[in-house]
Amino acid sequence: MKHILETNGISCSLIGTIQSVINGKNAESVNTTPNPLILQNLLAASEDDVIIMEVSSHALTQYRVEGVVFDFCLFTNLGHDHLDYHESMEKYFRAKTLLFDKLKDNGQAIVNIDDFWGEKLAVLLKDKGKVPYTIGQSKNSYLRILDFEGSITKIKENNELTHIHSPMFGVHNMYNVVMAFATAKLLNVDKDLISSSIPEFTGVEGRFELSQLDNGGTAVIDYAHTPDAIFHCLMTARTIWC
């Protein structure tokens, strides 16, 4: 998201798992979402056009983002994670839904309805009178994924076809890229400019990061730590090399 926007002249602050970037200055993160005092200091210090924040389920249940309102809230998927804290998938899901209560009145939820929990969220939002911008392979999706092969994704919106070329392999990365594409488009960035910026993205540190070994082999570095994340990493590696 940050790469797409900054390539098109929109400066971004970033608050996430690996690091925070405020006004072009990097600082290592202690938590995915900082405590309220640090978070409010970061928000106040930012002079960038957009602030992109990864909001954890822990942060939502611990009131770290109280008082913050969002223009966009994105939901990609929900995996078997943090159940030592949330106890069940249903409670984990309910924690995640708290984010969407923090949308501005004219804010937009963007939801992947190919995911079971995303589909459930879309229904929940509609029941509350909030119409989500849905993404998925279903004909009911506002932005429909028609085909995905290798690094090319074919999408359709309002009968208009677009081919997205991404340097990142894997189904999980495909959904991330499509979500970023949709959000940038809703921020009024021209879709052709978005499409041309995506192939230049070099990836995220520690996310399916490739390293060439002296013996000619390739090592993959990824901090996947859930069954779903490890599955997608292994399937992606199989797609590339098997």
PDB file of C-alpha atoms in Angstrom:
ATOM      1  CA  MET A   1       0.000   0.000   0.000  1.00  0.00           C
ATOM      2  CA  LYS A   2       2.771   2.425   0.988  1.00  0.00           C
ATOM      3  CA  HIS A   3       4.740   1.629  -2.173  1.00  0.00           C
ATOM      4  CA  ILE A   4       1.748   2.169  -4.470  1.00  0.00           C
ATOM      5  CA  LEU A   5       0.788   5.500  -2.925  1.00  0.00           C
ATOM      6  CA  GLU A   6       4.300   6.920  -2.651  1.00  0.00           C
ATOM      7  CA  THR A   7       5.095   5.906  -6.222  1.00  0.00           C
ATOM      8  CA  ASN A   8       2.140   8.084  -7.173  1.00  0.00           C
ATOM      9  CA  GLY A   9       3.135  11.116  -5.122  1.00  0.00           C
ATOM     10  CA  ILE A  10       1.226  10.455  -1.867  1.00  0.00           C
ATOM     11  CA  SER A  11       3.464  10.432   1.213  1.00  0.00           C
ATOM     12  CA  CYS A  12       2.744   7.739   3.805  1.00  0.00           C
ATOM     13  CA  SER A  13       3.449   7.016   7.431  1.00  0.00           C
ATOM     14  CA  LEU A  14       3.454   3.335   8.376  1.00  0.00           C
ATOM     15  CA  ILE A  15       2.739   1.709  11.743  1.00  0.00           C
ATOM     16  CA  GLY A  16       3.131  -2.066  11.761  1.00  0.00           C
ATOM     17  CA  THR A  17       4.772  -5.250  12.978  1.00  0.00           C
ATOM     18  CA  ILE A  18       8.267  -4.709  11.611  1.00  0.00           C
ATOM     19  CA  GLN A  19       8.687  -0.974  11.985  1.00  0.00           C
ATOM     20  CA  SER A  20       7.090   2.438  12.113  1.00  0.00           C
ATOM     21  CA  VAL A  21       7.936   5.000   9.448  1.00  0.00           C
ATOM     22  CA  ILE A  22       6.928   8.562  10.262  1.00  0.00           C
ATOM     23  CA  ASN A  23       7.918  11.440   7.960  1.00  0.00           C
ATOM     24  CA  GLY A  24      10.479   9.158   6.327  1.00  0.00           C
ATOM     25  CA  LYS A  25      12.165   8.192   9.619  1.00  0.00           C
ATOM     26  CA  ASN A  26      12.213   4.499  10.612  1.00  0.00           C
ATOM     27  CA  ALA A  27      11.854   3.132  14.132  1.00  0.00           C
ATOM     28  CA  GLU A  28      11.732  -0.532  15.140  1.00  0.00           C
ATOM     29  CA  SER A  29       8.345  -1.699  16.441  1.00  0.00           C
ATOM     30  CA  VAL A  30       7.871  -3.316  19.850  1.00  0.00           C
ATOM     31  CA  ASN A  31       4.236  -4.223  19.207  1.00  0.00           C
ATOM     32  CA  THR A  32       2.293  -4.459  15.943  1.00  0.00           C
ATOM     33  CA  THR A  33       0.081  -1.662  17.272  1.00  0.00           C
ATOM     34  CA  PRO A  34       1.797   0.552  19.895  1.00  0.00           C
ATOM     35  CA  ASN A  35       0.326   1.445  23.266  1.00  0.00           C
ATOM     36  CA  PRO A  36      -2.026   4.463  23.243  1.00  0.00           C
ATOM     37  CA  LEU A  37       0.553   7.019  24.352  1.00  0.00           C
ATOM     38  CA  ILE A  38       3.137   6.022  21.720  1.00  0.00           C
ATOM     39  CA  LEU A  39       0.453   5.666  19.048  1.00  0.00           C
ATOM     40  CA  GLN A  40      -1.001   9.120  19.662  1.00  0.00           C
ATOM     41  CA  ASN A  41       2.501  10.609  19.618  1.00  0.00           C
ATOM     42  CA  LEU A  42       3.186   8.953  16.245  1.00  0.00           C
ATOM     43  CA  LEU A  43      -0.126  10.137  14.802  1.00  0.00           C
ATOM     44  CA  ALA A  44       0.463  13.689  16.050  1.00  0.00           C
ATOM     45  CA  ALA A  45       4.015  13.749  14.670  1.00  0.00           C
ATOM     46  CA  SER A  46       3.070  12.571  11.202  1.00  0.00           C
ATOM     47  CA  GLU A  47       3.031  15.197   8.477  1.00  0.00           C
ATOM     48  CA  ASP A  48       2.411  12.629   5.738  1.00  0.00           C
ATOM     49  CA  ASP A  49      -0.690  12.554   3.538  1.00  0.00           C
ATOM     50  CA  VAL A  50      -1.776   9.081   4.635  1.00  0.00           C
ATOM     51  CA  ILE A  51      -1.159   6.914   7.701  1.00  0.00           C
ATOM     52  CA  ILE A  52      -1.274   3.145   7.146  1.00  0.00           C
ATOM     53  CA  MET A  53      -1.695   1.145  10.325  1.00  0.00           C
ATOM     54  CA  GLU A  54      -1.794  -2.571  11.108  1.00  0.00           C
ATOM     55  CA  VAL A  55      -4.282  -2.898  13.949  1.00  0.00           C
ATOM     56  CA  SER A  56      -3.921  -6.118  15.951  1.00  0.00           C
ATOM     57  CA  SER A  57      -6.721  -7.948  17.716  1.00  0.00           C
ATOM     58  CA  HIS A  58      -4.809  -7.473  20.973  1.00  0.00           C
ATOM     59  CA  ALA A  59      -4.777  -3.707  20.412  1.00  0.00           C
ATOM     60  CA  LEU A  60      -8.514  -3.650  19.772  1.00  0.00           C
ATOM     61  CA  THR A  61      -9.428  -5.553  22.938  1.00  0.00           C
ATOM     62  CA  GLN A  62      -6.906  -3.582  25.013  1.00  0.00           C
ATOM     63  CA  TYR A  63      -8.266  -0.196  23.850  1.00  0.00           C
ATOM     64  CA  ARG A  64      -4.978   0.913  22.281  1.00  0.00           C
ATOM     65  CA  VAL A  65      -6.743   2.587  19.355  1.00  0.00           C
ATOM     66  CA  GLU A  66      -9.509   4.323  21.308  1.00  0.00           C
ATOM     67  CA  GLY A  67     -10.277   7.734  19.836  1.00  0.00           C
ATOM     68  CA  VAL A  68      -8.829   6.845  16.433  1.00  0.00           C
ATOM     69  CA  VAL A  69     -11.205   6.894  13.452  1.00  0.00           C
ATOM     70  CA  PHE A  70     -10.439   5.375  10.071  1.00  0.00           C
ATOM     71  CA  ASP A  71     -11.156   6.280   6.458  1.00  0.00           C
ATOM     72  CA  PHE A  72     -10.623   2.679   5.361  1.00  0.00           C
ATOM     73  CA  CYS A  73     -10.634  -0.638   7.224  1.00  0.00           C
ATOM     74  CA  LEU A  74      -9.393  -3.767   5.426  1.00  0.00           C
ATOM     75  CA  PHE A  75     -10.054  -7.411   6.228  1.00  0.00           C
ATOM     76  CA  THR A  76      -8.076 -10.010   4.276  1.00  0.00           C
ATOM     77  CA  ASN A  77      -8.479 -13.243   6.235  1.00  0.00           C
ATOM     78  CA  LEU A  78      -8.542 -14.804   9.676  1.00  0.00           C
ATOM     79  CA  GLY A  79      -6.367 -17.803  10.559  1.00  0.00           C
ATOM     80  CA  HIS A  80      -5.805 -20.060  13.554  1.00  0.00           C
ATOM     81  CA  ASP A  81      -3.726 -17.594  15.563  1.00  0.00           C
ATOM     82  CA  HIS A  82      -3.649 -15.916  19.007  1.00  0.00           C
ATOM     83  CA  LEU A  83      -6.106 -18.436  20.446  1.00  0.00           C
ATOM     84  CA  ASP A  84      -4.027 -18.564  23.626  1.00  0.00           C
ATOM     85  CA  TYR A  85      -5.338 -15.039  24.121  1.00  0.00           C
ATOM     86  CA  HIS A  86      -8.777 -15.086  22.462  1.00  0.00           C
ATOM     87  CA  GLU A  87      -9.676 -18.711  23.412  1.00  0.00           C
ATOM     88  CA  SER A  88     -11.804 -19.391  20.297  1.00  0.00           C
ATOM     89  CA  MET A  89     -12.054 -18.386  16.642  1.00  0.00           C
ATOM     90  CA  GLU A  90     -15.428 -16.781  17.289  1.00  0.00           C
ATOM     91  CA  LYS A  91     -13.967 -14.539  20.022  1.00  0.00           C
ATOM     92  CA  TYR A  92     -10.972 -13.789  17.787  1.00  0.00           C
ATOM     93  CA  PHE A  93     -13.336 -12.775  14.982  1.00  0.00           C
ATOM     94  CA  ARG A  94     -15.385 -10.602  17.317  1.00  0.00           C
ATOM     95  CA  ALA A  95     -12.202  -8.828  18.381  1.00  0.00           C
ATOM     96  CA  LYS A  96     -11.328  -8.105  14.757  1.00  0.00           C
ATOM     97  CA  THR A  97     -14.787  -6.711  14.027  1.00  0.00           C
ATOM     98  CA  LEU A  98     -14.202  -3.981  16.634  1.00  0.00           C
ATOM     99  CA  LEU A  99     -12.005  -2.225  14.069  1.00  0.00           C
ATOM    100  CA  PHE A 100     -14.950  -1.651  11.753  1.00  0.00           C
ATOM    101  CA  ASP A 101     -16.843   0.155  14.490  1.00  0.00           C
ATOM    102  CA  LYS A 102     -14.137   2.822  14.216  1.00  0.00           C
ATOM    103  CA  LEU A 103     -14.846   3.731  10.598  1.00  0.00           C
ATOM    104  CA  LYS A 104     -15.769   7.341   9.910  1.00  0.00           C
ATOM    105  CA  ASP A 105     -19.394   7.909   8.918  1.00  0.00           C
ATOM    106  CA  ASN A 106     -18.274   8.093   5.285  1.00  0.00           C
ATOM    107  CA  GLY A 107     -15.513   5.505   5.756  1.00  0.00           C
ATOM    108  CA  GLN A 108     -15.223   2.357   3.660  1.00  0.00           C
ATOM    109  CA  ALA A 109     -14.802  -1.275   4.712  1.00  0.00           C
ATOM    110  CA  ILE A 110     -12.927  -3.430   2.185  1.00  0.00           C
ATOM    111  CA  VAL A 111     -13.491  -7.144   2.762  1.00  0.00           C
ATOM    112  CA  ASN A 112     -12.240 -10.357   1.165  1.00  0.00           C
ATOM    113  CA  ILE A 113     -15.369 -12.525   1.030  1.00  0.00           C
ATOM    114  CA  ASP A 114     -13.471 -15.584  -0.262  1.00  0.00           C
ATOM    115  CA  ASP A 115     -12.467 -16.035   3.367  1.00  0.00           C
ATOM    116  CA  PHE A 116     -15.134 -17.644   5.578  1.00  0.00           C
ATOM    117  CA  TRP A 117     -14.759 -14.992   8.272  1.00  0.00           C
ATOM    118  CA  GLY A 118     -14.645 -12.216   5.683  1.00  0.00           C
ATOM    119  CA  GLU A 119     -17.952 -13.370   4.255  1.00  0.00           C
ATOM    120  CA  LYS A 120     -19.391 -13.394   7.773  1.00  0.00           C
ATOM    121  CA  LEU A 121     -18.045  -9.873   8.373  1.00  0.00           C
ATOM    122  CA  ALA A 122     -19.635  -8.579   5.153  1.00  0.00           C
ATOM    123  CA  VAL A 123     -23.049  -9.830   6.323  1.00  0.00           C
ATOM    124  CA  LEU A 124     -22.508  -8.297   9.759  1.00  0.00           C
ATOM    125  CA  LEU A 125     -21.612  -4.929   8.256  1.00  0.00           C
ATOM    126  CA  LYS A 126     -24.648  -4.956   5.975  1.00  0.00           C
ATOM    127  CA  ASP A 127     -26.866  -5.697   8.976  1.00  0.00           C
ATOM    128  CA  LYS A 128     -25.421  -2.556  10.589  1.00  0.00           C
ATOM    129  CA  GLY A 129     -26.189  -0.493   7.491  1.00  0.00           C
ATOM    130  CA  LYS A 130     -22.580  -0.331   6.267  1.00  0.00           C
ATOM    131  CA  VAL A 131     -22.099  -1.472   2.673  1.00  0.00           C
ATOM    132  CA  PRO A 132     -18.673  -3.152   2.330  1.00  0.00           C
ATOM    133  CA  TYR A 133     -16.542  -3.001  -0.797  1.00  0.00           C
ATOM    134  CA  THR A 134     -16.184  -6.747  -1.361  1.00  0.00           C
ATOM    135  CA  ILE A 135     -13.362  -8.598  -3.096  1.00  0.00           C
ATOM    136  CA  GLY A 136     -13.325 -12.232  -4.180  1.00  0.00           C
ATOM    137  CA  GLN A 137     -13.983 -14.824  -6.836  1.00  0.00           C
ATOM    138  CA  SER A 138     -17.733 -14.814  -6.195  1.00  0.00           C
ATOM    139  CA  LYS A 139     -20.025 -13.130  -8.729  1.00  0.00           C
ATOM    140  CA  ASN A 140     -21.374 -11.152  -5.787  1.00  0.00           C
ATOM    141  CA  SER A 141     -17.992  -9.450  -5.266  1.00  0.00           C
ATOM    142  CA  TYR A 142     -17.780  -5.778  -6.155  1.00  0.00           C
ATOM    143  CA  LEU A 143     -14.237  -6.347  -7.396  1.00  0.00           C
ATOM    144  CA  ARG A 144     -14.127  -9.857  -8.799  1.00  0.00           C
ATOM    145  CA  ILE A 145     -10.992 -11.996  -9.146  1.00  0.00           C
ATOM    146  CA  LEU A 146     -11.432 -13.856 -12.439  1.00  0.00           C
ATOM    147  CA  ASP A 147      -8.124 -15.660 -12.734  1.00  0.00           C
ATOM    148  CA  PHE A 148      -4.804 -16.044 -10.946  1.00  0.00           C
ATOM    149  CA  GLU A 149      -1.734 -17.737 -12.374  1.00  0.00           C
ATOM    150  CA  GLY A 150       1.872 -17.275 -11.273  1.00  0.00           C
ATOM    151  CA  SER A 151       2.307 -13.550 -10.773  1.00  0.00           C
ATOM    152  CA  ILE A 152      -0.632 -12.343 -12.895  1.00  0.00           C
ATOM    153  CA  THR A 153      -4.103 -11.659 -11.513  1.00  0.00           C
ATOM    154  CA  LYS A 154      -7.064 -10.818 -13.711  1.00  0.00           C
ATOM    155  CA  ILE A 155      -9.761  -8.730 -12.026  1.00  0.00           C
ATOM    156  CA  LYS A 156     -13.063  -7.227 -13.092  1.00  0.00           C
ATOM    157  CA  GLU A 157     -14.879  -4.186 -11.732  1.00  0.00           C
ATOM    158  CA  ASN A 158     -17.925  -2.588 -13.368  1.00  0.00           C
ATOM    159  CA  ASN A 159     -17.317  -4.736 -16.485  1.00  0.00           C
ATOM    160  CA  GLU A 160     -13.790  -3.307 -16.761  1.00  0.00           C
ATOM    161  CA  LEU A 161     -10.939  -5.821 -16.876  1.00  0.00           C
ATOM    162  CA  THR A 162      -7.483  -5.222 -15.365  1.00  0.00           C
ATOM    163  CA  HIS A 163      -4.388  -7.438 -15.295  1.00  0.00           C
ATOM    164  CA  ILE A 164      -2.200  -7.003 -12.221  1.00  0.00           C
ATOM    165  CA  HIS A 165       1.425  -8.139 -12.542  1.00  0.00           C
ATOM    166  CA  SER A 166       3.036  -8.692  -9.145  1.00  0.00           C
ATOM    167  CA  PRO A 167       6.622  -9.797  -8.377  1.00  0.00           C
ATOM    168  CA  MET A 168       5.303 -11.709  -5.345  1.00  0.00           C
ATOM    169  CA  PHE A 169       4.114 -15.273  -5.747  1.00  0.00           C
ATOM    170  CA  GLY A 170       1.431 -17.067  -3.744  1.00  0.00           C
ATOM    171  CA  VAL A 171      -2.322 -16.872  -3.277  1.00  0.00           C
ATOM    172  CA  HIS A 172      -1.929 -14.984   0.019  1.00  0.00           C
ATOM    173  CA  ASN A 173       0.153 -12.293  -1.672  1.00  0.00           C
ATOM    174  CA  MET A 174      -2.349 -12.096  -4.516  1.00  0.00           C
ATOM    175  CA  TYR A 175      -5.126 -11.149  -2.100  1.00  0.00           C
ATOM    176  CA  ASN A 176      -2.885  -8.586  -0.386  1.00  0.00           C
ATOM    177  CA  VAL A 177      -2.042  -6.981  -3.740  1.00  0.00           C
ATOM    178  CA  VAL A 178      -5.668  -6.880  -4.896  1.00  0.00           C
ATOM    179  CA  MET A 179      -6.726  -5.304  -1.577  1.00  0.00           C
ATOM    180  CA  ALA A 180      -4.011  -2.655  -1.948  1.00  0.00           C
ATOM    181  CA  PHE A 181      -5.060  -2.039  -5.568  1.00  0.00           C
ATOM    182  CA  ALA A 182      -8.679  -1.511  -4.507  1.00  0.00           C
ATOM    183  CA  THR A 183      -7.775   0.843  -1.660  1.00  0.00           C
ATOM    184  CA  ALA A 184      -5.513   2.989  -3.827  1.00  0.00           C
ATOM    185  CA  LYS A 185      -8.261   3.192  -6.434  1.00  0.00           C
ATOM    186  CA  LEU A 186     -10.745   4.321  -3.782  1.00  0.00           C
ATOM    187  CA  LEU A 187      -8.178   6.988  -2.860  1.00  0.00           C
ATOM    188  CA  ASN A 188      -8.588   8.233  -6.458  1.00  0.00           C
ATOM    189  CA  VAL A 189      -5.263   6.992  -7.776  1.00  0.00           C
ATOM    190  CA  ASP A 190      -5.611   6.127 -11.478  1.00  0.00           C
ATOM    191  CA  LYS A 191      -5.860   2.360 -11.940  1.00  0.00           C
ATOM    192  CA  ASP A 192      -3.261   2.332 -14.724  1.00  0.00           C
ATOM    193  CA  LEU A 193      -0.790   4.135 -12.472  1.00  0.00           C
ATOM    194  CA  ILE A 194      -1.502   1.632  -9.694  1.00  0.00           C
ATOM    195  CA  SER A 195      -0.964  -1.289 -12.070  1.00  0.00           C
ATOM    196  CA  SER A 196       2.330   0.122 -13.341  1.00  0.00           C
ATOM    197  CA  SER A 197       3.696   0.662  -9.812  1.00  0.00           C
ATOM    198  CA  ILE A 198       2.985  -2.846  -8.459  1.00  0.00           C
ATOM    199  CA  PRO A 199       5.665  -4.716 -10.517  1.00  0.00           C
ATOM    200  CA  GLU A 200       8.318  -2.428  -9.001  1.00  0.00           C
ATOM    201  CA  PHE A 201       7.538  -3.524  -5.440  1.00  0.00           C
ATOM    202  CA  THR A 202      10.448  -5.473  -3.918  1.00  0.00           C
ATOM    203  CA  GLY A 203       8.487  -7.166  -1.142  1.00  0.00           C
ATOM    204  CA  VAL A 204       8.449  -6.992   2.650  1.00  0.00           C
ATOM    205  CA  GLU A 205      11.350  -8.003   4.879  1.00  0.00           C
ATOM    206  CA  GLY A 206      10.755 -11.465   6.337  1.00  0.00           C
ATOM    207  CA  ARG A 207       7.807 -12.240   4.067  1.00  0.00           C
ATOM    208  CA  PHE A 208       8.770 -14.983   1.607  1.00  0.00           C
ATOM    209  CA  GLU A 209      12.157 -13.305   1.286  1.00  0.00           C
ATOM    210  CA  LEU A 210      14.446 -15.106  -1.174  1.00  0.00           C
ATOM    211  CA  SER A 211      18.193 -15.498  -0.636  1.00  0.00           C
ATOM    212  CA  GLN A 212      20.541 -17.119  -3.151  1.00  0.00           C
ATOM    213  CA  LEU A 213      23.078 -19.523  -1.623  1.00  0.00           C
ATOM    214  CA  ASP A 214      26.654 -20.076  -2.775  1.00  0.00           C
ATOM    215  CA  ASN A 215      25.846 -23.660  -3.789  1.00  0.00           C
ATOM    216  CA  GLY A 216      23.194 -22.464  -6.240  1.00  0.00           C
ATOM    217  CA  GLY A 217      20.253 -23.192  -3.964  1.00  0.00           C
ATOM    218  CA  THR A 218      17.623 -20.746  -2.787  1.00  0.00           C
ATOM    219  CA  ALA A 219      16.617 -20.127   0.824  1.00  0.00           C
ATOM    220  CA  VAL A 220      13.201 -18.726   1.708  1.00  0.00           C
ATOM    221  CA  ILE A 221      12.917 -16.612   4.842  1.00  0.00           C
ATOM    222  CA  ASP A 222       9.427 -16.123   6.230  1.00  0.00           C
ATOM    223  CA  TYR A 223       8.244 -15.582   9.789  1.00  0.00           C
ATOM    224  CA  ALA A 224       5.070 -17.609   9.227  1.00  0.00           C
ATOM    225  CA  HIS A 225       4.037 -19.039  12.580  1.00  0.00           C
ATOM    226  CA  THR A 226       0.518 -20.348  12.034  1.00  0.00           C
ATOM    227  CA  PRO A 227      -0.655 -23.488  10.193  1.00  0.00           C
ATOM    228  CA  ASP A 228      -2.347 -21.359   7.515  1.00  0.00           C
ATOM    229  CA  ALA A 229       0.693 -19.153   6.942  1.00  0.00           C
ATOM    230  CA  ILE A 230       3.112 -22.101   6.771  1.00  0.00           C
ATOM    231  CA  PHE A 231       0.754 -23.905   4.370  1.00  0.00           C
ATOM    232  CA  HIS A 232       0.721 -20.930   1.987  1.00  0.00           C
ATOM    233  CA  CYS A 233       4.509 -20.568   2.137  1.00  0.00           C
ATOM    234  CA  LEU A 234       5.036 -24.250   1.294  1.00  0.00           C
ATOM    235  CA  MET A 235       2.421 -24.180  -1.479  1.00  0.00           C
ATOM    236  CA  THR A 236       4.023 -21.080  -2.968  1.00  0.00           C
ATOM    237  CA  ALA A 237       7.471 -22.704  -2.906  1.00  0.00           C
ATOM    238  CA  ARG A 238       6.027 -25.804  -4.576  1.00  0.00           C
ATOM    239  CA  THR A 239       4.424 -23.658  -7.281  1.00  0.00           C
ATOM    240  CA  ILE A 240       7.739 -21.962  -8.062  1.00  0.00           C
ATOM    241  CA  TRP A 241      10.199 -24.856  -7.895  1.00  0.00           C
ATOM    242  CA  CYS A 242       8.292 -28.132  -8.275  1.00  0.00           C
TER     243      CYS A 242
END
